[in-house]
Amino acid sequence: MSARREVRPSDSPFVERVTRVTYDAAVRELSTPDGTWDLVVLEREGRTLVLQTGLITRPVELENDAGDAYLAISFKPGVFLAKQPGVKTVDRGIVQPIVSPRAFSMDGETLEIPTFDNAEDLVARLARRGLLARDELVADAARGDVRAIGTRTLQRHFVHALGITPKQLAQIQRACRAVELLERGVAPAAVAIEMGYSDQPHMTRALKALVGRTPGQIRAR
Amino acid sequence: MKITPFRIDVSQTVLDDLRDRLARTRFPESPEGWSAGTDSAFMKRLTKHWLEAYDWRRHESALNAHPQFVADVNGTPIHFVHVRGRGPNPTPLLLIHAFPDSFHRFVGAIGPLTDPAAHGGDPALSFDVIIPSLPGFGFSGHTAMSVDATADTLAALMKGLGYERYLAGGGDGPIPMAMSHRHAESVAGIYCVDVGYPDGNTDFASLGPEEREFAQWIHAWWMREGAFNMIQSTKPSSLAFALNDSPVGLAAWLMILFASGAEDRVEERFTLDSLITNAMIYWVSGTIGSAMRSYLESARAMYASPAAPPRGRSDVPAAVARMPLDAPLPRAWAERRVNLVQFTEMARGGHHSSWEVPDLFAKDLRDFLVTLRRRSR
């Protein structure tokens, strides 16, 4: 492997997971939709870049050189930046200005650049300063909790907080689970049935569009 | 094996008819309290709750949040919940319900079992869970089957899903024990809260003092509470007419075992809502008749070959949990019946541990996994 990847869960009510990746060689890889948005600290050629990347709805190709590294704080569905909600950031990355070797600026606040181990400190500061918002309706729906709610209302909440519709999120979540099962070696026909695709070609099309790979390519990894 | 996705979707006609029947219940003049069977005051409370507060559609949606399928297993439709574990290399776990419960008995444990990391457990100890409705029960085909035929059907389901080796159980002993005898090559371990009881095939002379006390307790229990078994093993149809026609009658009969041992705490142990949901699964599917008849099928299978030697000890590694509100199961009896590798004296809960204390239940299963992995090294 030319990349070392560490993922850890989080006990923060806002954070889904924290990921750190270090590249030992030049790698081109696809970043695929996973239903979360991230705050990313990117180390490239000795420079640090802080990005707020919105949800993506299609695969994005990333080019990395040896020595590059990034840290990603992925937020739970329903959590968003009050001034930069999902609707403004979907399929985009917003660069946050660096103000000193150890700090960056966001929404007029100066904040310490996070590390893999202290990511929750930054999140707690964002929450304390009122920069983080949480839409319970979206959080529950994304977890699969069922509520009697007009779908148009839910749609509006989703588009504001995440930038995508409930249906799009469900498709992304389903594709992610399908990839997990295919990587575990479950037969594509069985995965298609289990994930509720109408048939195997339907799953293949959906995975191509969202993940950029066919079931055969996913299994061959 | 043909598999089709399934969602519970009860027609409004069935729900309207149910409401009508509940509203027109003719309550019998039976004494209050549990001394003569199901308590009439309790049943009146449950019925009022069913009519005024219980929302089937909400529970139907909650059940439908779990992916469900129907597989054609040798001609019998078998309904099952199938949730994959999150974590490296999850272990397949077949969860087997019994009477008078349903697949619903396990839904509270799905989260802790499939996603331990989110419930304070180790992600390396996650399970793929497969929760069938037994043949003759709930949303499976209405074919009553004996314990052995059920064991064969569930083994065929697992094979059809591509699972070569798996753990089985989660509650009552008979079906997982039958699977361990008949499908030892597939069953890597069984997990039970009971392992059968002293009966006509038991060599009482060899029992230790604790086991003898247990045998006496069980004998008294059969005399005090066991009549349901005799009825269902001999004349289930005589009762099925009434229970398939009266939702309150059905719910009262199902209470037989839920109340056992701690009648005064039944509502806090199970909640009215979940007891009603369990009864609803029998009611909307119209399966109380075939469910009760499964006892008759087992009795027939047993008497069909009276000369057959009684089954010996099960050799598959077994974990047994002794529940404080269940029979006082001695470790020695468990060792006599199964290849015991783990015996847990649970802190809380009764016979339906996955329903009453799902987190403890899931933790005990994770411990079992650790025990099995240690043994196989």
Coordinates of C-alpha atoms in Angstrom, one line a residue:
Chain A
M1 CA 0.0 0.0 0.0
S2 CA 1.3 3.4 -0.9
A3 CA -1.1 5.2 1.6
R4 CA -1.5 4.7 5.3
R5 CA -5.0 5.2 6.5
E6 CA -6.2 5.5 10.1
V7 CA -9.9 5.9 11.0
R8 CA -11.3 6.4 14.5
P9 CA -14.8 6.9 15.8
S10 CA -15.6 9.9 18.0
D11 CA -17.6 10.4 21.2
S12 CA -18.6 13.9 20.0
P13 CA -22.3 14.2 19.3
F14 CA -21.4 16.1 16.1
V15 CA -18.7 13.9 14.6
E16 CA -19.1 10.7 12.6
R17 CA -15.4 9.8 12.4
V18 CA -11.9 11.2 12.1
T19 CA -9.6 10.0 9.4
R20 CA -5.9 10.5 8.8
V21 CA -4.2 9.5 5.5
T22 CA -0.5 9.7 4.7
Y23 CA 0.8 9.0 1.2
D24 CA 4.2 7.3 0.7
A25 CA 4.0 7.5 -3.1
A26 CA 2.2 9.3 -5.8
V27 CA -1.4 8.0 -5.9
R28 CA -4.4 8.9 -7.9
E29 CA -7.6 7.9 -6.1
L30 CA -11.3 8.4 -6.2
S31 CA -13.0 10.1 -3.3
T32 CA -16.6 8.8 -3.4
P33 CA -19.9 10.0 -1.8
D34 CA -20.4 8.8 1.7
G35 CA -23.2 11.1 2.9
T36 CA -21.0 13.3 5.1
W37 CA -19.2 16.6 4.7
D38 CA -15.8 17.2 6.1
L39 CA -13.4 19.7 7.6
V40 CA -10.1 18.8 5.9
V41 CA -6.5 19.8 6.8
L42 CA -4.4 19.1 3.8
E43 CA -0.5 19.0 3.9
R44 CA 0.9 19.4 0.4
E45 CA 4.6 20.3 -0.4
G46 CA 5.1 21.6 3.0
R47 CA 2.0 23.9 2.9
T48 CA -1.1 23.5 5.0
L49 CA -4.6 24.1 3.6
V50 CA -7.8 24.0 5.5
L51 CA -10.9 23.2 3.5
Q52 CA -14.6 22.8 4.2
T53 CA -15.7 20.2 1.7
G54 CA -19.5 19.8 1.2
L55 CA -21.2 16.5 0.4
I56 CA -20.2 15.1 -2.9
T57 CA -22.8 13.5 -5.2
R58 CA -20.3 11.9 -7.7
P59 CA -16.8 10.5 -7.5
V60 CA -14.0 13.0 -7.4
E61 CA -10.4 12.1 -8.5
L62 CA -7.7 13.3 -6.2
E63 CA -4.0 13.4 -7.1
N64 CA -1.5 13.0 -4.3
D65 CA 2.3 13.0 -4.2
A66 CA 4.6 11.1 -1.8
G67 CA 4.7 12.9 1.5
D68 CA 1.2 14.4 1.2
A69 CA -1.2 13.9 4.1
Y70 CA -4.6 14.9 5.1
L71 CA -6.8 14.9 8.2
A72 CA -10.6 14.8 7.7
I73 CA -13.2 15.4 10.4
S74 CA -16.5 13.9 9.1
F75 CA -19.7 15.3 10.6
K76 CA -22.9 13.4 11.3
P77 CA -25.9 13.9 9.0
G78 CA -28.0 16.8 10.2
V79 CA -25.0 18.7 11.6
F80 CA -23.9 21.7 9.5
L81 CA -22.1 25.1 9.7
A82 CA -24.8 27.7 10.4
K83 CA -23.4 30.2 7.9
Q84 CA -22.3 27.7 5.3
P85 CA -25.1 25.1 5.2
G86 CA -25.0 22.1 2.8
V87 CA -27.0 23.9 0.2
K88 CA -24.1 26.3 -0.4
T89 CA -21.3 23.7 -0.3
V90 CA -22.5 20.6 -2.0
D91 CA -19.9 19.3 -4.5
R92 CA -17.6 22.2 -3.5
G93 CA -14.6 22.8 -1.3
I94 CA -14.2 26.1 0.4
V95 CA -10.7 27.1 1.4
Q96 CA -10.4 28.7 4.8
P97 CA -7.6 31.3 5.2
I98 CA -4.5 30.3 7.2
V99 CA -3.6 33.1 9.6
S100 CA -0.5 31.6 11.3
P101 CA 1.4 28.4 11.3
R102 CA -1.0 27.0 13.9
A103 CA -4.3 28.8 13.2
F104 CA -6.9 29.3 10.5
S105 CA -9.9 31.6 10.2
M106 CA -13.5 30.7 9.6
D107 CA -16.5 32.9 9.7
G108 CA -14.4 35.7 11.3
E109 CA -13.2 33.4 14.1
T110 CA -9.6 32.4 14.6
L111 CA -9.3 28.7 15.3
E112 CA -6.4 26.3 16.1
I113 CA -5.6 23.9 13.2
P114 CA -6.8 20.5 14.5
T115 CA -4.8 17.2 14.7
F116 CA -5.9 13.6 14.5
D117 CA -6.0 13.4 18.3
N118 CA -7.5 16.7 19.3
A119 CA -10.1 17.1 16.4
E120 CA -13.0 17.2 19.0
D121 CA -11.5 20.3 20.6
L122 CA -12.1 22.3 17.4
V123 CA -15.6 20.9 17.0
A124 CA -16.4 21.8 20.6
R125 CA -15.1 25.3 20.0
L126 CA -17.2 25.6 16.9
A127 CA -20.3 24.5 18.8
R128 CA -19.6 26.9 21.7
R129 CA -19.3 29.8 19.4
G130 CA -22.6 28.9 17.7
L131 CA -21.1 28.1 14.3
L132 CA -22.4 24.6 14.3
A133 CA -26.1 23.9 13.9
R134 CA -28.0 20.6 14.1
D135 CA -31.2 19.7 12.3
E136 CA -32.8 17.0 14.4
L137 CA -35.3 16.2 11.6
V138 CA -32.5 15.5 9.2
A139 CA -30.4 13.6 11.8
D140 CA -33.4 11.3 12.6
A141 CA -34.3 10.7 9.0
A142 CA -30.7 10.0 8.0
R143 CA -30.5 7.3 10.8
G144 CA -33.6 5.7 9.3
D145 CA -35.9 6.8 12.2
V146 CA -39.4 7.1 10.9
R147 CA -41.4 10.1 11.7
A148 CA -44.8 11.2 10.5
I149 CA -43.7 14.2 8.5
G150 CA -44.7 15.7 5.2
T151 CA -42.0 14.8 2.7
R152 CA -41.9 18.3 1.3
T153 CA -40.9 19.7 4.7
L154 CA -38.3 17.0 5.1
Q155 CA -37.0 17.7 1.6
R156 CA -36.6 21.4 2.5
H157 CA -34.7 20.6 5.7
F158 CA -32.4 18.2 3.8
V159 CA -31.6 20.5 1.0
H160 CA -30.7 23.3 3.5
A161 CA -28.6 21.2 5.9
L162 CA -27.0 18.7 3.5
G163 CA -27.5 20.1 0.0
I164 CA -29.1 16.9 -1.2
T165 CA -32.6 15.3 -1.0
P166 CA -33.5 12.4 1.3
K167 CA -33.7 10.2 -1.7
Q168 CA -30.2 11.1 -2.8
L169 CA -28.8 10.4 0.7
A170 CA -30.6 7.0 0.7
Q171 CA -29.0 6.2 -2.6
I172 CA -25.6 7.2 -1.4
Q173 CA -26.0 5.2 1.8
R174 CA -27.2 2.2 -0.1
A175 CA -24.2 2.4 -2.5
C176 CA -21.8 2.6 0.4
R177 CA -23.4 -0.6 2.0
A178 CA -23.3 -2.4 -1.3
V179 CA -19.5 -1.5 -1.7
E180 CA -18.9 -2.9 1.9
L181 CA -20.6 -6.2 1.1
L182 CA -18.9 -6.5 -2.3
E183 CA -15.5 -5.9 -0.6
R184 CA -16.4 -8.6 1.9
G185 CA -16.8 -11.0 -1.0
V186 CA -20.6 -11.3 -1.0
A187 CA -21.8 -12.3 -4.5
P188 CA -23.0 -9.3 -6.6
A189 CA -26.4 -10.9 -7.3
A190 CA -27.0 -11.4 -3.5
V191 CA -25.9 -7.8 -2.8
A192 CA -28.3 -6.4 -5.3
I193 CA -31.2 -8.3 -3.7
E194 CA -30.2 -7.4 -0.2
M195 CA -29.8 -3.7 -0.9
G196 CA -33.1 -3.6 -2.7
Y197 CA -31.8 -2.8 -6.2
S198 CA -34.4 -4.0 -8.8
D199 CA -31.7 -6.2 -10.4
Q200 CA -28.0 -6.5 -10.8
P201 CA -27.7 -4.2 -13.8
H202 CA -29.5 -1.5 -11.8
M203 CA -26.9 -1.9 -9.0
T204 CA -24.1 -1.8 -11.5
R205 CA -25.4 1.5 -13.0
A206 CA -25.9 3.0 -9.6
L207 CA -22.4 2.1 -8.4
K208 CA -20.8 3.3 -11.6
A209 CA -22.5 6.7 -11.1
L210 CA -21.8 7.1 -7.4
V211 CA -18.6 5.2 -6.8
G212 CA -17.1 5.2 -10.3
R213 CA -16.5 1.4 -10.2
T214 CA -18.4 -1.7 -11.3
P215 CA -19.1 -4.5 -8.8
G216 CA -16.4 -6.6 -10.6
Q217 CA -13.8 -3.8 -10.1
I218 CA -14.8 -3.4 -6.4
R219 CA -14.5 -7.2 -5.7
A220 CA -11.1 -7.4 -7.5
R221 CA -9.5 -4.9 -5.0
Chain B
M1 CA -33.2 -20.2 -3.5
K2 CA -35.4 -17.4 -4.6
I3 CA -35.3 -14.3 -2.3
T4 CA -37.6 -11.3 -2.6
P5 CA -37.5 -8.1 -0.5
F6 CA -40.4 -7.8 1.9
R7 CA -42.1 -5.0 3.7
I8 CA -44.9 -5.4 6.3
D9 CA -47.9 -3.6 4.9
V10 CA -51.1 -4.5 6.7
S11 CA -54.3 -3.4 4.9
Q12 CA -56.5 -0.8 6.5
T13 CA -59.4 -3.2 6.3
V14 CA -57.6 -5.6 8.7
L15 CA -56.9 -2.7 11.1
D16 CA -60.5 -1.4 11.0
D17 CA -61.8 -4.9 11.6
L18 CA -59.4 -5.3 14.5
R19 CA -60.6 -2.0 16.1
D20 CA -64.2 -3.1 15.8
R21 CA -63.5 -6.5 17.5
L22 CA -61.5 -4.8 20.3
A23 CA -64.3 -2.3 20.9
R24 CA -66.9 -5.1 21.1
T25 CA -64.9 -7.4 23.4
R26 CA -67.0 -9.5 25.8
F27 CA -64.8 -9.7 28.9
P28 CA -65.4 -12.9 30.9
E29 CA -66.3 -12.6 34.6
S30 CA -62.9 -13.8 35.8
P31 CA -61.2 -13.0 39.1
E32 CA -58.6 -10.3 39.3
G33 CA -55.0 -11.3 39.8
W34 CA -52.9 -14.0 38.0
S35 CA -53.8 -16.9 40.3
A36 CA -56.2 -18.5 37.7
G37 CA -54.4 -17.4 34.5
T38 CA -54.2 -14.1 32.8
D39 CA -55.4 -11.2 35.1
S40 CA -58.6 -9.6 33.9
A41 CA -57.7 -6.2 35.2
F42 CA -54.4 -6.4 33.2
M43 CA -56.3 -7.4 30.1
K44 CA -58.7 -4.5 30.4
R45 CA -55.8 -2.1 30.7
L46 CA -54.1 -3.7 27.7
T47 CA -57.3 -3.6 25.6
K48 CA -57.8 0.1 26.5
H49 CA -54.2 0.9 25.5
W50 CA -54.6 -1.1 22.3
L51 CA -57.7 0.9 21.3
E52 CA -56.7 4.4 22.5
A53 CA -52.9 4.7 22.5
Y54 CA -51.3 1.9 20.4
D55 CA -50.3 3.0 16.9
W56 CA -49.7 0.0 14.7
R57 CA -48.5 2.1 11.8
R58 CA -45.7 3.5 13.9
H59 CA -44.5 0.1 14.9
E60 CA -44.9 -1.2 11.4
S61 CA -42.6 1.5 10.2
A62 CA -40.1 0.8 12.9
L63 CA -40.1 -2.9 12.0
N64 CA -39.7 -2.0 8.3
A65 CA -36.6 0.1 9.2
H66 CA -34.9 -3.4 9.3
P67 CA -34.3 -5.0 5.8
Q68 CA -36.6 -7.9 5.4
F69 CA -36.9 -10.6 2.8
V70 CA -38.9 -13.7 2.0
A71 CA -37.0 -16.8 0.8
D72 CA -38.5 -19.9 -0.8
V73 CA -37.0 -22.7 1.3
N74 CA -38.0 -26.0 -0.3
G75 CA -41.4 -24.7 -1.1
T76 CA -42.1 -22.9 2.3
P77 CA -41.9 -19.1 2.3
I78 CA -39.6 -18.0 5.1
H79 CA -39.7 -14.4 6.2
F80 CA -36.5 -13.0 7.7
V81 CA -34.7 -9.9 8.8
H82 CA -31.1 -9.7 7.5
V83 CA -28.8 -7.0 8.8
R84 CA -25.1 -7.1 8.1
G85 CA -22.6 -6.3 10.8
R86 CA -20.4 -3.2 10.8
G87 CA -16.8 -4.1 11.5
P88 CA -14.0 -6.3 10.2
N89 CA -15.2 -9.8 9.4
P90 CA -18.7 -10.1 11.2
T91 CA -19.8 -13.5 12.4
P92 CA -23.1 -14.8 11.0
L93 CA -25.7 -15.3 13.8
L94 CA -29.1 -17.0 13.3
L95 CA -31.5 -15.8 15.9
I96 CA -34.3 -18.3 16.6
H97 CA -37.5 -17.2 18.3
A98 CA -40.2 -19.5 19.8
F99 CA -43.7 -19.5 21.1
P100 CA -45.4 -17.2 22.3
D101 CA -43.0 -14.7 20.8
S102 CA -42.0 -13.8 17.3
F103 CA -39.1 -12.3 15.3
H104 CA -39.9 -9.1 17.2
R105 CA -38.3 -10.6 20.3
F106 CA -34.8 -9.8 18.8
V107 CA -35.3 -6.4 17.1
G108 CA -34.0 -4.4 20.1
A109 CA -30.7 -6.4 20.0
I110 CA -30.1 -5.8 16.3
G111 CA -28.2 -2.5 16.9
P112 CA -25.9 -3.7 19.6
L113 CA -25.2 -7.0 17.7
T114 CA -24.5 -5.5 14.3
D115 CA -22.8 -2.3 15.3
P116 CA -21.1 -2.9 18.6
A117 CA -18.9 0.2 18.2
A118 CA -21.9 2.4 18.5
H119 CA -23.0 0.5 21.7
G120 CA -19.8 0.5 23.7
G121 CA -18.5 -2.8 22.2
D122 CA -15.5 -3.8 20.1
P123 CA -16.2 -3.5 16.4
A124 CA -14.2 -6.7 15.9
L125 CA -17.1 -8.5 17.6
S126 CA -19.9 -7.7 15.2
F127 CA -22.5 -10.1 13.8
D128 CA -24.4 -10.4 10.6
V129 CA -27.9 -11.2 12.1
I130 CA -30.5 -13.3 10.3
I131 CA -33.8 -13.4 12.2
P132 CA -36.4 -15.7 10.6
S133 CA -40.1 -16.0 11.4
L134 CA -40.4 -19.7 12.1
P135 CA -42.4 -21.8 9.7
G136 CA -46.0 -21.4 10.7
F137 CA -45.4 -18.1 12.5
G138 CA -45.8 -14.4 11.6
F139 CA -44.9 -13.6 8.0
S140 CA -43.6 -17.0 7.0
G141 CA -45.7 -19.7 5.3
H142 CA -48.5 -21.1 7.4
T143 CA -47.0 -24.6 7.5
A144 CA -46.7 -26.0 11.1
M145 CA -43.4 -27.8 11.5
S146 CA -41.8 -29.9 14.2
V147 CA -38.7 -28.8 15.9
D148 CA -36.5 -31.1 13.7
A149 CA -38.3 -30.0 10.4
T150 CA -37.9 -26.3 11.5
A151 CA -34.2 -26.9 12.2
D152 CA -33.7 -28.4 8.7
T153 CA -35.6 -25.5 7.2
L154 CA -33.5 -22.8 9.0
A155 CA -30.3 -24.7 8.0
A156 CA -31.4 -24.6 4.4
L157 CA -32.2 -20.9 4.6
M158 CA -28.7 -20.2 5.9
K159 CA -27.1 -22.3 3.2
G160 CA -29.2 -20.5 0.6
L161 CA -27.9 -17.2 1.9
G162 CA -24.4 -18.4 1.4
Y163 CA -23.5 -18.9 5.1
E164 CA -21.4 -22.1 5.5
R165 CA -20.7 -21.7 9.3
Y166 CA -22.6 -19.7 11.8
L167 CA -23.8 -19.4 15.4
A168 CA -27.5 -20.2 16.2
G169 CA -29.9 -19.6 19.0
G170 CA -30.5 -16.6 21.2
G171 CA -33.2 -18.0 23.5
D172 CA -35.1 -21.3 23.6
G173 CA -32.9 -24.4 23.4
P174 CA -34.9 -27.0 21.3
I175 CA -34.3 -25.7 17.7
P176 CA -30.7 -24.7 18.1
M177 CA -29.9 -28.0 19.9
A178 CA -31.7 -29.9 17.0
M179 CA -29.6 -27.9 14.5
S180 CA -26.4 -28.9 16.4
H181 CA -27.4 -32.6 16.2
R182 CA -28.6 -32.5 12.5
H183 CA -26.3 -29.8 11.0
A184 CA -23.1 -30.0 13.1
E185 CA -21.0 -29.2 10.0
S186 CA -22.7 -25.7 9.7
V187 CA -23.3 -24.8 13.4
A188 CA -20.2 -23.4 15.0
G189 CA -21.8 -22.7 18.3
I190 CA -25.2 -22.4 20.0
Y191 CA -26.4 -19.8 22.5
C192 CA -29.4 -20.7 24.7
V193 CA -31.3 -19.7 27.9
D194 CA -32.5 -23.3 28.4
V195 CA -31.2 -26.7 27.3
G196 CA -34.2 -29.0 27.8
Y197 CA -35.6 -30.3 31.1
P198 CA -35.4 -33.5 33.1
D199 CA -38.0 -35.9 31.7
G200 CA -38.8 -39.6 31.2
N201 CA -35.4 -40.1 29.5
T202 CA -33.4 -38.7 32.4
D203 CA -31.4 -41.0 34.7
F204 CA -32.5 -39.4 37.9
A205 CA -30.1 -41.6 39.9
S206 CA -27.1 -39.8 38.4
L207 CA -28.4 -36.2 39.2
G208 CA -26.5 -34.1 41.7
P209 CA -28.5 -32.3 44.6
E210 CA -28.7 -29.1 42.6
E211 CA -30.0 -30.9 39.5
R212 CA -32.5 -32.8 41.6
E213 CA -33.8 -29.6 43.0
F214 CA -34.1 -28.2 39.5
A215 CA -36.0 -31.4 38.3
Q216 CA -38.5 -30.9 41.2
W217 CA -38.9 -27.2 40.3
I218 CA -39.5 -28.0 36.7
H219 CA -42.0 -30.8 37.6
A220 CA -43.9 -28.3 39.8
W221 CA -43.7 -25.7 37.0
W222 CA -45.2 -28.1 34.5
M223 CA -48.1 -28.9 36.9
R224 CA -48.6 -25.2 37.7
E225 CA -48.0 -23.5 34.3
G226 CA -47.4 -26.2 31.6
A227 CA -50.9 -27.0 30.5
F228 CA -50.5 -24.8 27.4
N229 CA -47.9 -27.3 26.2
M230 CA -50.3 -30.2 26.6
I231 CA -53.1 -28.5 24.8
Q232 CA -51.0 -27.3 21.9
S233 CA -49.4 -30.8 21.6
T234 CA -52.8 -32.5 21.4
K235 CA -55.7 -30.3 20.5
P236 CA -54.4 -27.0 19.1
S237 CA -57.3 -26.6 16.7
S238 CA -59.9 -26.7 19.5
L239 CA -58.3 -23.4 20.7
A240 CA -57.4 -21.9 17.4
F241 CA -61.0 -21.0 16.5
A242 CA -61.4 -18.7 19.5
L243 CA -57.9 -17.2 19.3
N244 CA -58.0 -16.4 15.6
D245 CA -61.4 -14.7 16.1
S246 CA -60.7 -12.6 19.2
P247 CA -57.7 -10.3 19.5
V248 CA -58.2 -10.0 23.3
G249 CA -58.4 -13.8 23.6
L250 CA -55.2 -14.2 21.6
A251 CA -53.3 -11.6 23.6
A252 CA -54.5 -13.2 26.9
W253 CA -53.3 -16.7 25.8
L254 CA -49.9 -15.3 24.7
M255 CA -49.5 -13.8 28.2
I256 CA -49.2 -17.3 29.6
L257 CA -45.4 -17.3 29.5
F258 CA -44.6 -13.6 29.6
A259 CA -46.1 -13.1 33.0
S260 CA -44.6 -16.3 34.4
G261 CA -42.5 -15.7 37.4
A262 CA -43.0 -12.0 37.8
E263 CA -46.6 -11.2 37.1
D264 CA -46.5 -7.9 39.1
R265 CA -43.7 -6.5 36.9
V266 CA -44.9 -7.6 33.5
E267 CA -45.5 -4.1 32.2
E268 CA -42.2 -2.7 33.2
R269 CA -40.4 -5.7 31.8
F270 CA -42.0 -5.7 28.3
T271 CA -44.2 -2.5 28.0
L272 CA -47.8 -2.8 26.8
D273 CA -46.7 -1.5 23.4
S274 CA -44.2 -4.3 22.7
L275 CA -46.6 -7.0 24.1
I276 CA -49.3 -5.7 21.7
T277 CA -46.8 -5.6 18.7
N278 CA -46.0 -9.2 19.4
A279 CA -49.7 -10.1 19.5
M280 CA -50.3 -8.1 16.3
I281 CA -47.7 -10.2 14.4
Y282 CA -49.9 -13.3 15.2
W283 CA -53.1 -11.4 14.6
V284 CA -52.5 -9.7 11.2
S285 CA -50.8 -12.9 9.8
G286 CA -53.5 -15.2 11.2
T287 CA -50.9 -17.6 12.3
I288 CA -51.9 -18.5 15.9
G289 CA -53.4 -21.8 14.6
S290 CA -50.3 -23.0 12.7
A291 CA -48.0 -21.7 15.5
M292 CA -49.8 -23.8 18.1
R293 CA -49.9 -26.7 15.8
S294 CA -46.1 -26.8 15.6
Y295 CA -46.3 -28.3 19.1
L296 CA -48.5 -31.1 17.8
E297 CA -46.1 -31.7 14.9
S298 CA -43.2 -32.1 17.4
A299 CA -45.2 -34.5 19.5
R300 CA -46.2 -36.5 16.5
A301 CA -42.6 -36.7 15.3
M302 CA -41.6 -37.9 18.8
Y303 CA -44.3 -40.6 19.1
A304 CA -43.9 -41.7 15.5
S305 CA -40.7 -43.5 16.5
P306 CA -41.0 -44.4 20.2
A307 CA -38.2 -46.8 19.8
A308 CA -35.7 -44.1 18.7
P309 CA -33.1 -43.6 21.3
P310 CA -33.3 -40.2 23.0
R311 CA -30.8 -37.7 21.7
G312 CA -27.6 -37.5 23.7
R313 CA -25.6 -34.5 24.6
S314 CA -25.1 -31.8 21.9
D315 CA -21.4 -31.6 21.0
V316 CA -21.3 -28.2 19.4
P317 CA -19.7 -25.5 21.7
A318 CA -22.5 -23.9 23.7
A319 CA -23.0 -20.8 25.8
V320 CA -25.8 -20.9 28.3
A321 CA -27.2 -17.9 30.1
R322 CA -29.1 -18.4 33.4
M323 CA -31.7 -15.7 33.7
P324 CA -32.8 -14.7 37.2
L325 CA -36.5 -14.6 36.4
D326 CA -36.4 -17.9 34.6
A327 CA -36.0 -21.5 35.8
P328 CA -33.1 -22.0 38.3
L329 CA -30.9 -23.7 35.8
P330 CA -27.9 -25.4 37.4
R331 CA -24.5 -25.3 35.6
A332 CA -24.3 -29.1 36.1
W333 CA -27.5 -29.7 34.1
A334 CA -26.2 -27.5 31.3
E335 CA -22.9 -29.5 31.2
R336 CA -24.9 -32.7 31.0
R337 CA -26.9 -31.5 28.0
V338 CA -24.5 -29.5 25.9
N339 CA -20.8 -28.9 25.3
L340 CA -20.7 -26.0 27.7
V341 CA -17.9 -23.5 27.0
Q342 CA -19.6 -20.5 28.7
F343 CA -22.1 -20.2 31.5
T344 CA -23.3 -16.7 32.5
E345 CA -25.4 -15.9 35.5
M346 CA -27.2 -12.8 34.1
A347 CA -27.8 -9.9 36.4
R348 CA -31.3 -9.0 35.1
G349 CA -34.1 -10.3 32.9
G350 CA -36.2 -13.4 32.3
H351 CA -36.6 -16.0 29.6
H352 CA -36.8 -13.5 26.8
S353 CA -33.4 -11.9 27.5
S354 CA -33.0 -10.3 24.0
W355 CA -36.3 -8.5 24.5
E356 CA -36.0 -7.5 28.2
V357 CA -32.2 -6.7 28.4
P358 CA -31.0 -6.4 24.8
D359 CA -27.6 -4.8 25.8
L360 CA -26.8 -7.5 28.3
F361 CA -27.9 -10.1 25.8
A362 CA -25.6 -8.7 23.1
K363 CA -22.7 -8.4 25.4
D364 CA -23.1 -12.0 26.5
L365 CA -23.0 -13.0 22.8
R366 CA -19.9 -11.0 22.2
D367 CA -18.2 -12.7 25.1
F368 CA -19.2 -16.0 23.6
L369 CA -17.5 -15.0 20.4
V370 CA -14.3 -14.2 22.3
T371 CA -14.5 -17.6 24.1
L372 CA -14.9 -19.4 20.7
R373 CA -12.0 -17.5 19.1
R374 CA -9.8 -18.3 22.1
R375 CA -10.7 -22.0 21.8
S376 CA -9.9 -22.1 18.1
R377 CA -6.5 -20.7 18.4

